[in-house]
PDB file of C-alpha atoms in Angstrom:
ATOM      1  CA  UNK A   6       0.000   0.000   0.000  1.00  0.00           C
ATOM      2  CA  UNK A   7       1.456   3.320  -1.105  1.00  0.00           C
ATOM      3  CA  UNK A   8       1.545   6.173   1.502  1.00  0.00           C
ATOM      4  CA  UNK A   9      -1.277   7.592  -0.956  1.00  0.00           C
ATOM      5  CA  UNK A  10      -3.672   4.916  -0.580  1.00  0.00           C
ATOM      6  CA  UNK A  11      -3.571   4.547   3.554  1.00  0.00           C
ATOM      7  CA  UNK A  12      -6.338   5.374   5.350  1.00  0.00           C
ATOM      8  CA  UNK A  13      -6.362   8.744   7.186  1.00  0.00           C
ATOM      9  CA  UNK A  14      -6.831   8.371  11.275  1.00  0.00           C
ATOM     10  CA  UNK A  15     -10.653   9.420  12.151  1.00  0.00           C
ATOM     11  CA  UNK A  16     -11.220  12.864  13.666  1.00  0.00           C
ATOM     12  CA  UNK A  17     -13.463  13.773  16.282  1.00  0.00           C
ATOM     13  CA  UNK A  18     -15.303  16.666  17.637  1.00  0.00           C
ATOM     14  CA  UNK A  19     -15.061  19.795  15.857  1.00  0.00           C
ATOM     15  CA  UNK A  20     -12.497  18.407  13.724  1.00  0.00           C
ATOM     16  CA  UNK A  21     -14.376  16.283  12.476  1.00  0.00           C
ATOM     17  CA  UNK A  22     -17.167  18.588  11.057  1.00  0.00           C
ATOM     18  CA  UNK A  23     -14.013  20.929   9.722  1.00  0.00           C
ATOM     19  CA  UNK A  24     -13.097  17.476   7.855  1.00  0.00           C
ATOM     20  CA  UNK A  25     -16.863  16.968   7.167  1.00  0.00           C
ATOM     21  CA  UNK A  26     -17.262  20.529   5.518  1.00  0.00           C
ATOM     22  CA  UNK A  27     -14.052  20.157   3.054  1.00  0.00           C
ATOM     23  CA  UNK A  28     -15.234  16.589   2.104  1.00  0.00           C
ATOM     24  CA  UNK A  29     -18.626  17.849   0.944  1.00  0.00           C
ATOM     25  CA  UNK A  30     -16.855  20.842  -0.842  1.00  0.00           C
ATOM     26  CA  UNK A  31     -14.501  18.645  -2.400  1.00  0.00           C
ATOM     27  CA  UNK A  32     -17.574  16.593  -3.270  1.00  0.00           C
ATOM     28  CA  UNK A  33     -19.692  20.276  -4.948  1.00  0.00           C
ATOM     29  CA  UNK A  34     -15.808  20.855  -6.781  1.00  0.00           C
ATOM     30  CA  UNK A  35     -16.331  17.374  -8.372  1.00  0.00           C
ATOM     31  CA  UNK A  36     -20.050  17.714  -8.787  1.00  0.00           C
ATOM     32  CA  UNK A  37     -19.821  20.899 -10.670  1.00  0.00           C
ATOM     33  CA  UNK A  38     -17.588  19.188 -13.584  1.00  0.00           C
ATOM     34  CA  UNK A  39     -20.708  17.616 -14.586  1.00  0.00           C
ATOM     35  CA  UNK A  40     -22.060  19.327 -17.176  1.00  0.00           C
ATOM     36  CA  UNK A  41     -25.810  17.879 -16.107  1.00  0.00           C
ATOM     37  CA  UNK A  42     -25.312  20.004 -12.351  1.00  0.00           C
ATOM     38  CA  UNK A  43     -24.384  22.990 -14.186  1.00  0.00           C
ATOM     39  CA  UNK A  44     -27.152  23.200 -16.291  1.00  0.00           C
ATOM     40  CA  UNK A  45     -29.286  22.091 -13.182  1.00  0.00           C
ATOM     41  CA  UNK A  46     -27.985  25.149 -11.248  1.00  0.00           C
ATOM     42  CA  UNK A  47     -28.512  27.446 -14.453  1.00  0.00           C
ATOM     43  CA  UNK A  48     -31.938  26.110 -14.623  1.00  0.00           C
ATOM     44  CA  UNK A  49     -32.401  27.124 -10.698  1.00  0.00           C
ATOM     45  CA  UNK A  50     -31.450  30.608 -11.399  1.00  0.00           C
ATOM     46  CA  UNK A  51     -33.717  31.260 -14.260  1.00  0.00           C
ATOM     47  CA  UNK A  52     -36.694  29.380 -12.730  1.00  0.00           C
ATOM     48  CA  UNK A  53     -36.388  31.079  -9.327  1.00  0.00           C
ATOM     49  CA  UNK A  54     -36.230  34.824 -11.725  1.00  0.00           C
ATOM     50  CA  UNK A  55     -39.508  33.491 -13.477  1.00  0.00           C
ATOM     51  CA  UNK A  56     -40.752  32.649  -9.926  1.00  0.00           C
ATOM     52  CA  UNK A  57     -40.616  35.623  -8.857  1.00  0.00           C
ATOM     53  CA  UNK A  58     -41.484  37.333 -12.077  1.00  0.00           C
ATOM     54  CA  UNK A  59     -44.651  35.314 -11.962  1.00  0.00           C
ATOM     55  CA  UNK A  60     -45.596  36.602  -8.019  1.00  0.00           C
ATOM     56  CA  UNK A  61     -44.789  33.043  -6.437  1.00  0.00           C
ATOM     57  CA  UNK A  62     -45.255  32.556  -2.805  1.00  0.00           C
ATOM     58  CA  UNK A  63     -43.002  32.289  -0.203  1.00  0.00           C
ATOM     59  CA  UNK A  64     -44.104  28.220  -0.170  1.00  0.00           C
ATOM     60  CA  UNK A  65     -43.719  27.508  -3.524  1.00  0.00           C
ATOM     61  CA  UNK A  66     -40.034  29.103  -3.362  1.00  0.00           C
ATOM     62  CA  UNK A  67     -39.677  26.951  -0.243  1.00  0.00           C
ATOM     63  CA  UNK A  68     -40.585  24.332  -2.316  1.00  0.00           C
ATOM     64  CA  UNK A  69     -38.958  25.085  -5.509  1.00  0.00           C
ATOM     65  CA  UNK A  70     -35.186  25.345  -3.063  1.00  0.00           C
ATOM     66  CA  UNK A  71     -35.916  22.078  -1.609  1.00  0.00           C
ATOM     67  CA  UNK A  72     -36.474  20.488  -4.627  1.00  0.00           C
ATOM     68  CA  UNK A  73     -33.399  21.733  -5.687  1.00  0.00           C
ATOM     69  CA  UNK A  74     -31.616  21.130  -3.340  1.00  0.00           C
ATOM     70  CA  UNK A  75     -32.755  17.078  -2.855  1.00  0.00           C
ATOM     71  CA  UNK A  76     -31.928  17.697  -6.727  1.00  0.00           C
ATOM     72  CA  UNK A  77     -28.258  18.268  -6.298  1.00  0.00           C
ATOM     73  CA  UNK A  78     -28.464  15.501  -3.710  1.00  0.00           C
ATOM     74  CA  UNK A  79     -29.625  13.099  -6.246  1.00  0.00           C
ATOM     75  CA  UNK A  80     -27.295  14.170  -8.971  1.00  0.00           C
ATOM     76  CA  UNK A  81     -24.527  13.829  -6.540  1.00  0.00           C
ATOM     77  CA  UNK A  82     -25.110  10.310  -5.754  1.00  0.00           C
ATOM     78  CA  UNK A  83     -26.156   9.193  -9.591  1.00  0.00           C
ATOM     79  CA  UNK A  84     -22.463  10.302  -9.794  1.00  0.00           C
ATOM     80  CA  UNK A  85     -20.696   8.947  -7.554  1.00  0.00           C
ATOM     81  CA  UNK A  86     -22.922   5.420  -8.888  1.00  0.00           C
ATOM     82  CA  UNK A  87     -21.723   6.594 -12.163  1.00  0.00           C
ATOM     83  CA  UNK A  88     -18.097   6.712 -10.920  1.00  0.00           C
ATOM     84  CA  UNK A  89     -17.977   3.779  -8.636  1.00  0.00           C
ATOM     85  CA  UNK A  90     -19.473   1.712 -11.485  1.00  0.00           C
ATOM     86  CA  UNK A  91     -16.793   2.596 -14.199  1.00  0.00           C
ATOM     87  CA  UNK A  92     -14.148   1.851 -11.601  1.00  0.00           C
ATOM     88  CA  UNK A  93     -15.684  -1.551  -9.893  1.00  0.00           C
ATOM     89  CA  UNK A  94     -16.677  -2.480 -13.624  1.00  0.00           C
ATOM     90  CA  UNK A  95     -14.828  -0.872 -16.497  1.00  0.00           C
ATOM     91  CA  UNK A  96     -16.390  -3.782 -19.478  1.00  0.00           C
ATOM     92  CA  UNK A  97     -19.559  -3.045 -20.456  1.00  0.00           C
ATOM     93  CA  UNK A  98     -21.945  -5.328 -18.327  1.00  0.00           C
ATOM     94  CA  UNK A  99     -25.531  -5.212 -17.690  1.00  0.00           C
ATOM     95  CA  UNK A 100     -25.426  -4.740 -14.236  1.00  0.00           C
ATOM     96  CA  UNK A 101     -23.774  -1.918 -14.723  1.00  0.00           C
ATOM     97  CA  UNK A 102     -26.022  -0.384 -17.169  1.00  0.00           C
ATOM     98  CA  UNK A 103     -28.743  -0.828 -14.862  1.00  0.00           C
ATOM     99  CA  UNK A 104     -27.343   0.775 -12.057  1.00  0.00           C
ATOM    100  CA  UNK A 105     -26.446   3.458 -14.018  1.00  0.00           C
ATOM    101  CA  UNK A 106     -29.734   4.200 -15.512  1.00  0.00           C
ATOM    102  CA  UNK A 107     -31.139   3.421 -12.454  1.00  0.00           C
ATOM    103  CA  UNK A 108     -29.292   6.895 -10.697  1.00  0.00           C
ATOM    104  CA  UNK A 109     -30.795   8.678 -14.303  1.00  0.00           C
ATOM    105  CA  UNK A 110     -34.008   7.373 -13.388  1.00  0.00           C
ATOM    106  CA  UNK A 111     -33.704   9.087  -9.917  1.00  0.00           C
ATOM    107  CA  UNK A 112     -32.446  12.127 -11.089  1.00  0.00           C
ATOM    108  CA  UNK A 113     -35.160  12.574 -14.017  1.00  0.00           C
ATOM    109  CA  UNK A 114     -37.946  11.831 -10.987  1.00  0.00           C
ATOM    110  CA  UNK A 115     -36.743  15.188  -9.731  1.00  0.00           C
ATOM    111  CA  UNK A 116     -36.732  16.924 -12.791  1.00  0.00           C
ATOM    112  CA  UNK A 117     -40.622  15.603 -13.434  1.00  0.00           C
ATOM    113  CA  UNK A 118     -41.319  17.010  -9.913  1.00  0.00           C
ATOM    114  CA  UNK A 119     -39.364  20.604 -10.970  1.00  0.00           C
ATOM    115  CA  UNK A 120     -41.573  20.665 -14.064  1.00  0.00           C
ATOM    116  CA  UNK A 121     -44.848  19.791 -12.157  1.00  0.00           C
ATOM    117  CA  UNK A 122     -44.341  22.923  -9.861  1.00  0.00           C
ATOM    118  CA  UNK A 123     -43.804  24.988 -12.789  1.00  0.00           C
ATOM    119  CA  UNK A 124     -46.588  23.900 -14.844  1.00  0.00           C
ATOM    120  CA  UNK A 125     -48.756  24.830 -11.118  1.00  0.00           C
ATOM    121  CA  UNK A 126     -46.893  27.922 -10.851  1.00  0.00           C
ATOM    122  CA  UNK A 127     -47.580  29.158 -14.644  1.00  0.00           C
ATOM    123  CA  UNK A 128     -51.193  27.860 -14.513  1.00  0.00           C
ATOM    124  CA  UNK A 129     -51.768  30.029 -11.003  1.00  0.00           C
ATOM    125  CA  UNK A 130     -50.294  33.114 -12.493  1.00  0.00           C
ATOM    126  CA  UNK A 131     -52.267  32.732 -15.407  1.00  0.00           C
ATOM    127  CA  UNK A 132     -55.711  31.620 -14.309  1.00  0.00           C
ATOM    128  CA  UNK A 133     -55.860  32.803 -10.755  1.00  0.00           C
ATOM    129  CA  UNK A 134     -56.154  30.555  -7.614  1.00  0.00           C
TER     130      UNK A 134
END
């Protein structure tokens, strides 16, 4: 085992949520060469402008951060699948497929749900509650 491959020792206490807080940045730097995320997070901004263009409420932009937010979750875990998979599994196998379109399948869910709240949102701004 290479010095590069050990294990680091575990932290504790505050140290621990320091080492928590660079692993999940280190995990948005990775996330963000996706070119899916950053058309999600374009999407966000010009949805939440049209939001608010369109007088939304302070619950559906409640709703419309959470959902992005359990969006990027998704994404960021349909990733990782995606890279686990190529590494565990680098042939083409059918297991893999699945698994893979399997994560796509979760993230498109969330994209249905995004495009449910803005069909509500549009059809409430146009024809009144």
């Amino acid at each position: 085992m290479s010095s590069s491959d050990q294990i680091p020792p575990r932290k504790h206490g505050l140290a621990h949520l320091f080492a928590a807080a660079r692993y999940s940045v280190g995990g948005l730097r990775r996330l963000s060469r996706e070119s899916a995320f950053r058309h999600e997070v374009l999407a966000f901004v010009v949805l939440l402008a049209a939001y608010l263009a369109l007088g939304a409420g302070g619950a559906v932009i409640l709703a419309f951060v959470i959902l992005f937010c359990l969006l990027v979750a998704v994404e960021a875990l349909n990733t990782a699948i995606e890279a686990l998979v190529d590494r565990v599994s680098p042939e083409w196998s059918e297991a893999a497929r699945d698994a893979k379109d399997l994560g796509s399948l979760a993230v498109m869910c969330l994209l249905v749900a995004h495009g449910v709240l803005l069909v509500w949102v549009v059809w409430q701004a146009l024809c009144g509650s």
